[in-house]
Amino acid sequence: MNEELHHWSERQEVIKTNKPLKFLLILLKFIPGFIVRFFIYPVSFFFFIFAPDARRAAKIYQKQLREFTGRKIPKHINPYIQIFSFALCIVEKLEGWLGKIKFSKIQYQNDDIDNILALLKEGKGAVLITSHLGNMELLRSLSDYNYQLVGRDVPVYVIMDTDINSNFSETLKSVNPKASFNVINSNEIGPDSIVTLMDAIENGALVVIAGDRTSPNAKEKVLKISFLGKDASFPYGVFLIPALLKAPVYFMFGLRSRMSIFNPKQNVYIEKCHTDFDCPRSERETRIVQCCGEFVARLEKFCILYPYQWYNFFDFWQ
């Protein structure tokens, strides 16, 4: 098969074990975070040299973004910065699960945060669609702060491919046994799962799912949407789920304020989706496409604001 036709899930990992993550975890437990972050430079350089596919994919994305913005953003095509940003993100994810990210370092915006907080305070739930732009683990890793925002424990159900993400998932379990408590394998979603999620939302839970990677088990079931000026494939199933749940939908992005190892703040954006799935079944397909279109528009917006925090290291437009 031609390389350009490979699905993202078929890419071979440079490191096929979670031992490096476990070693990083040990360092973070016993060494100050700012010291550990200095190791990011050589680690990033290692991946830059020995991960040509990631290097090539970063360049493709940056060139597409630059063309889309009239050659304004990013100012320089630099795959290393994107790889460095990803390595820093891994450290930040583990720090979050270890409880080392202080609440004061999280900056909420003047967007729809008050809207979703009001919903949660009423005991109602919602669907959060995230992406691989920035730190999508931020919400789960900061779950201990629910009481400060909402006044109650908010259960979080995460839908993800646990087979492909096995290394990171196993490491999270060693960090926090609760990390996989409400994880649902996207390959096993069925009627029973939908009923479970309906009950969870009814009882005030959040259902979180990433909207920017197609399923390896449904490669043909995609939505073709223009992203950064060129058609790309987005997962139909992700946007079908909120349609079946008939729940409010919000888009969430957790993005580092600056490209620095010295304790940068995390900007959290939460914006409400305007597509309403409380509709006749005959209108459902149209609204699924509308919801996906809204998500892609937000994705473009934040790619422009944070151009090097894109962590889909494959040709997104293949």
Coordinates of C-alpha atoms in Angstrom, one line a residue:
M1 CA 0.0 0.0 0.0
N2 CA 1.2 3.5 -0.8
E3 CA 2.4 5.3 2.4
E4 CA 0.1 8.2 1.8
L5 CA -2.9 5.9 2.0
H6 CA -2.1 4.5 5.4
H7 CA -4.6 5.3 8.2
W8 CA -3.2 7.2 11.1
S9 CA -3.7 4.2 13.4
E10 CA -1.4 2.0 11.2
R11 CA 1.6 4.2 11.9
Q12 CA 4.4 2.4 13.8
E13 CA 5.4 4.0 17.1
V14 CA 9.1 5.0 17.5
I15 CA 8.9 3.7 21.1
K16 CA 6.7 0.6 21.5
T17 CA 6.9 0.4 25.3
N18 CA 5.7 2.6 28.2
K19 CA 9.0 2.3 30.0
P20 CA 10.1 5.8 29.0
L21 CA 6.8 7.2 30.4
K22 CA 7.2 5.3 33.6
F23 CA 10.8 6.6 33.9
L24 CA 9.5 10.1 33.4
L25 CA 6.8 9.5 36.0
I26 CA 9.5 8.5 38.6
L27 CA 11.5 11.7 37.8
L28 CA 8.4 13.9 38.2
K29 CA 7.6 12.3 41.6
F30 CA 11.0 13.0 43.1
I31 CA 12.6 15.9 41.1
P32 CA 11.2 19.4 40.7
G33 CA 9.3 19.8 37.4
F34 CA 11.4 22.6 36.0
I35 CA 14.5 20.3 36.2
V36 CA 12.7 17.5 34.5
R37 CA 11.6 19.8 31.7
F38 CA 15.3 20.4 30.7
F39 CA 15.4 16.8 29.6
I40 CA 12.7 17.7 27.0
Y41 CA 15.3 19.3 24.7
P42 CA 17.4 16.1 24.1
V43 CA 14.3 13.9 24.0
S44 CA 12.7 16.1 21.4
F45 CA 15.8 16.1 19.4
F46 CA 15.9 12.3 19.5
F47 CA 12.3 12.1 18.1
F48 CA 13.1 14.8 15.5
I49 CA 16.0 12.7 14.2
F50 CA 14.5 9.2 14.5
A51 CA 10.8 9.9 13.7
P52 CA 10.8 11.0 10.0
D53 CA 7.1 10.4 9.6
A54 CA 6.3 12.8 12.5
R55 CA 8.8 15.4 11.1
R56 CA 7.2 15.2 7.7
A57 CA 3.6 15.4 9.0
A58 CA 4.5 18.4 11.1
K59 CA 5.9 20.1 8.0
I60 CA 2.8 19.3 5.9
Y61 CA 0.5 20.7 8.6
Q62 CA 2.5 23.9 9.1
K63 CA 2.7 24.5 5.3
Q64 CA -1.1 24.0 5.0
L65 CA -1.7 26.4 7.9
R66 CA 0.7 29.0 6.5
E67 CA -1.0 28.8 3.1
F68 CA -4.4 29.1 4.7
T69 CA -3.3 32.3 6.6
G70 CA -1.7 34.0 3.6
R71 CA 1.8 33.0 4.7
K72 CA 1.4 34.8 8.1
I73 CA 1.1 31.9 10.5
P74 CA 3.4 30.2 11.4
K75 CA 6.1 32.7 10.7
H76 CA 8.6 29.8 10.3
I77 CA 8.2 26.2 9.2
N78 CA 9.8 24.4 12.1
P79 CA 8.8 20.8 12.8
Y80 CA 11.2 20.6 15.8
I81 CA 9.2 23.2 17.7
Q82 CA 6.0 21.2 17.2
I83 CA 7.7 18.0 18.4
F84 CA 9.2 19.8 21.4
S85 CA 5.7 21.1 22.2
F86 CA 4.3 17.6 22.1
A87 CA 7.1 16.3 24.5
L88 CA 6.3 19.2 26.8
C89 CA 2.6 18.3 26.7
I90 CA 3.4 14.7 27.8
V91 CA 5.1 16.1 30.9
E92 CA 2.2 18.4 31.6
K93 CA -0.3 15.6 31.3
L94 CA 1.6 13.5 33.9
E95 CA 2.0 16.5 36.1
G96 CA -1.7 17.0 36.0
W97 CA -2.4 13.5 37.1
L98 CA 0.2 13.8 39.9
G99 CA -1.7 16.9 41.1
K100 CA 1.3 19.2 40.4
I101 CA -0.6 21.7 38.2
K102 CA -2.0 24.3 40.6
F103 CA -5.5 25.6 39.9
S104 CA -4.1 29.1 39.8
K105 CA -2.2 28.1 36.6
I106 CA -5.4 27.4 34.7
Q107 CA -6.8 30.5 32.9
Y108 CA -10.5 30.3 31.9
Q109 CA -11.7 32.6 29.2
N110 CA -14.6 34.9 28.8
D111 CA -16.5 32.4 26.6
D112 CA -19.1 29.8 27.5
I113 CA -17.5 28.6 30.8
D114 CA -20.3 30.2 32.9
N115 CA -22.9 28.5 30.7
I116 CA -21.5 25.0 31.3
L117 CA -20.8 25.7 35.0
A118 CA -24.4 26.7 35.5
L119 CA -25.5 23.5 33.7
L120 CA -23.3 21.4 36.0
K121 CA -24.4 23.2 39.1
E122 CA -28.0 22.2 38.2
G123 CA -26.9 18.6 38.2
K124 CA -27.1 18.2 34.4
G125 CA -24.4 16.9 32.1
A126 CA -23.1 17.5 28.6
V127 CA -20.8 16.2 25.9
L128 CA -17.4 17.8 25.5
I129 CA -15.7 17.4 22.1
T130 CA -11.9 17.9 22.3
S131 CA -9.0 17.5 19.9
H132 CA -5.4 16.6 19.6
L133 CA -4.6 20.3 19.5
G134 CA -3.2 21.1 22.9
N135 CA -3.7 19.1 26.1
M136 CA -7.0 17.3 25.9
E137 CA -6.2 15.4 29.2
L138 CA -6.4 18.7 31.1
L139 CA -10.0 18.2 32.2
R140 CA -9.5 14.7 33.5
S141 CA -6.2 15.5 35.3
L142 CA -7.9 18.4 37.1
S143 CA -11.0 16.6 38.1
D144 CA -10.1 17.2 41.8
Y145 CA -10.9 20.8 41.3
N146 CA -14.6 20.1 40.5
Y147 CA -15.7 21.3 43.9
Q148 CA -14.0 24.6 43.5
L149 CA -15.9 25.2 40.3
V150 CA -19.2 23.4 40.6
G151 CA -19.5 22.4 44.3
R152 CA -19.8 18.7 43.6
D153 CA -17.9 15.8 42.1
V154 CA -18.5 15.7 38.3
P155 CA -18.0 12.2 36.8
V156 CA -16.1 12.3 33.6
Y157 CA -16.6 9.5 31.0
V158 CA -14.0 9.4 28.3
I159 CA -14.5 7.7 25.0
M160 CA -11.2 6.7 23.4
D161 CA -9.4 3.8 21.5
T162 CA -7.9 2.1 24.5
D163 CA -6.1 -0.4 22.2
I164 CA -4.1 2.3 20.3
N165 CA -3.5 4.4 23.5
S166 CA -2.6 1.4 25.7
N167 CA 0.9 2.6 26.6
F168 CA -0.3 6.0 27.9
S169 CA -3.4 4.5 29.5
E170 CA -1.3 1.9 31.4
T171 CA 1.0 4.7 32.7
L172 CA -2.0 6.8 33.8
K173 CA -3.2 3.8 35.8
S174 CA 0.1 3.8 37.7
V175 CA -0.3 7.5 38.4
N176 CA -3.9 7.5 39.4
P177 CA -6.0 4.3 39.7
K178 CA -9.1 6.4 38.9
A179 CA -7.6 7.3 35.5
S180 CA -9.4 4.5 33.7
F181 CA -12.4 4.2 35.9
N182 CA -14.8 5.8 33.4
V183 CA -12.9 5.1 30.1
I184 CA -15.1 3.5 27.4
N185 CA -13.4 1.8 24.5
S186 CA -14.6 3.5 21.3
N187 CA -14.3 0.1 19.5
E188 CA -17.0 -1.3 21.8
I189 CA -19.6 1.4 21.6
G190 CA -23.1 -0.1 21.2
P191 CA -26.6 0.4 22.4
D192 CA -25.7 -0.6 26.0
S193 CA -22.9 2.1 26.0
I194 CA -25.3 4.7 24.7
V195 CA -27.8 3.9 27.5
T196 CA -25.0 4.1 30.1
L197 CA -23.9 7.5 28.8
M198 CA -27.5 8.8 28.7
D199 CA -27.9 7.8 32.4
A200 CA -24.5 9.4 33.2
I201 CA -25.5 12.8 31.5
E202 CA -28.9 12.7 33.2
N203 CA -27.0 12.4 36.5
G204 CA -24.7 15.3 35.8
A205 CA -21.7 13.7 34.1
L206 CA -19.5 14.9 31.3
V207 CA -18.8 12.7 28.3
V208 CA -15.5 13.6 26.6
I209 CA -14.4 12.5 23.1
A210 CA -11.9 13.8 20.6
G211 CA -13.3 14.9 17.2
D212 CA -10.2 15.0 15.0
R213 CA -9.3 11.4 14.4
T214 CA -11.2 8.9 12.3
S215 CA -11.9 5.4 13.7
P216 CA -9.6 2.5 12.5
N217 CA -12.7 0.3 12.5
A218 CA -14.8 2.6 10.4
K219 CA -12.4 4.2 7.9
E220 CA -15.0 4.8 5.4
K221 CA -17.6 6.3 7.8
V222 CA -16.2 9.9 7.7
L223 CA -17.4 13.4 7.2
K224 CA -15.5 15.4 4.5
I225 CA -15.1 19.0 5.8
S226 CA -12.8 21.7 4.6
F227 CA -10.1 22.3 7.2
L228 CA -7.4 25.0 6.7
G229 CA -8.5 25.3 3.1
K230 CA -8.4 21.6 2.1
D231 CA -10.9 18.7 2.5
A232 CA -10.1 16.4 5.5
S233 CA -11.8 13.4 7.0
F234 CA -13.5 13.7 10.4
P235 CA -15.1 10.9 12.4
Y236 CA -18.8 10.5 11.7
G237 CA -19.3 8.4 14.9
V238 CA -18.0 11.2 17.2
F239 CA -20.7 13.5 16.1
L240 CA -23.3 10.8 15.9
I241 CA -22.9 10.2 19.7
P242 CA -24.2 13.6 20.9
A243 CA -27.0 13.2 18.3
L244 CA -28.1 9.9 20.0
L245 CA -27.6 11.3 23.5
K246 CA -29.5 14.5 22.6
A247 CA -27.3 16.3 25.1
P248 CA -25.8 19.8 25.0
V249 CA -22.4 19.9 23.2
Y250 CA -19.4 22.0 24.1
F251 CA -16.0 22.3 22.4
M252 CA -13.0 22.3 24.8
F253 CA -9.4 23.2 24.1
G254 CA -6.6 23.3 26.7
L255 CA -3.6 25.2 25.2
R256 CA -0.3 26.3 26.7
S257 CA 0.0 30.1 26.9
R258 CA 3.6 30.2 25.7
M259 CA 6.2 27.8 24.4
S260 CA 8.4 27.6 27.5
I261 CA 9.5 25.0 30.0
F262 CA 9.3 27.5 32.8
N263 CA 5.8 26.9 34.2
P264 CA 3.6 28.4 31.5
K265 CA -0.1 28.8 32.3
Q266 CA -2.8 26.7 30.6
N267 CA -5.5 28.5 28.7
V268 CA -8.8 26.6 28.8
Y269 CA -11.4 27.5 26.1
I270 CA -15.0 26.2 26.3
E271 CA -17.4 27.2 23.6
K272 CA -21.0 26.0 23.2
C273 CA -22.0 24.2 20.0
H274 CA -25.1 25.9 18.5
T275 CA -26.4 22.8 16.8
D276 CA -29.4 21.4 18.7
F277 CA -29.9 17.6 18.5
D278 CA -33.4 17.8 20.0
C279 CA -34.9 17.3 16.6
P280 CA -36.8 14.9 14.4
R281 CA -34.8 11.9 13.2
S282 CA -35.2 13.2 9.6
E283 CA -33.0 16.2 10.5
R284 CA -30.4 14.3 12.4
E285 CA -27.9 13.8 9.5
T286 CA -28.0 17.4 8.6
R287 CA -27.3 18.5 12.2
I288 CA -24.5 16.0 12.5
V289 CA -22.7 17.7 9.6
Q290 CA -23.5 21.1 11.1
C291 CA -22.0 20.1 14.5
C292 CA -18.9 18.8 12.8
G293 CA -18.6 22.0 10.8
E294 CA -18.8 24.1 14.0
F295 CA -16.0 21.9 15.5
V296 CA -13.8 22.3 12.5
A297 CA -14.3 26.1 12.6
R298 CA -13.1 26.2 16.2
L299 CA -10.2 23.9 15.4
E300 CA -9.0 26.3 12.7
K301 CA -9.4 29.2 15.0
F302 CA -7.2 27.7 17.7
C303 CA -4.6 26.3 15.2
I304 CA -4.0 29.9 14.1
L305 CA -3.7 31.1 17.7
Y306 CA -1.5 28.2 18.8
P307 CA 0.1 26.9 15.6
Y308 CA 2.7 24.6 17.1
Q309 CA 0.4 22.7 19.5
W310 CA -1.0 20.4 16.9
Y311 CA -0.3 16.8 17.8
N312 CA -1.7 14.8 14.9
F313 CA 1.6 13.5 13.6
F314 CA 0.3 12.1 10.3
D315 CA -0.8 13.6 7.0
F316 CA -4.2 14.9 8.0
W317 CA -5.3 15.6 4.4
Q318 CA -4.2 12.3 2.8

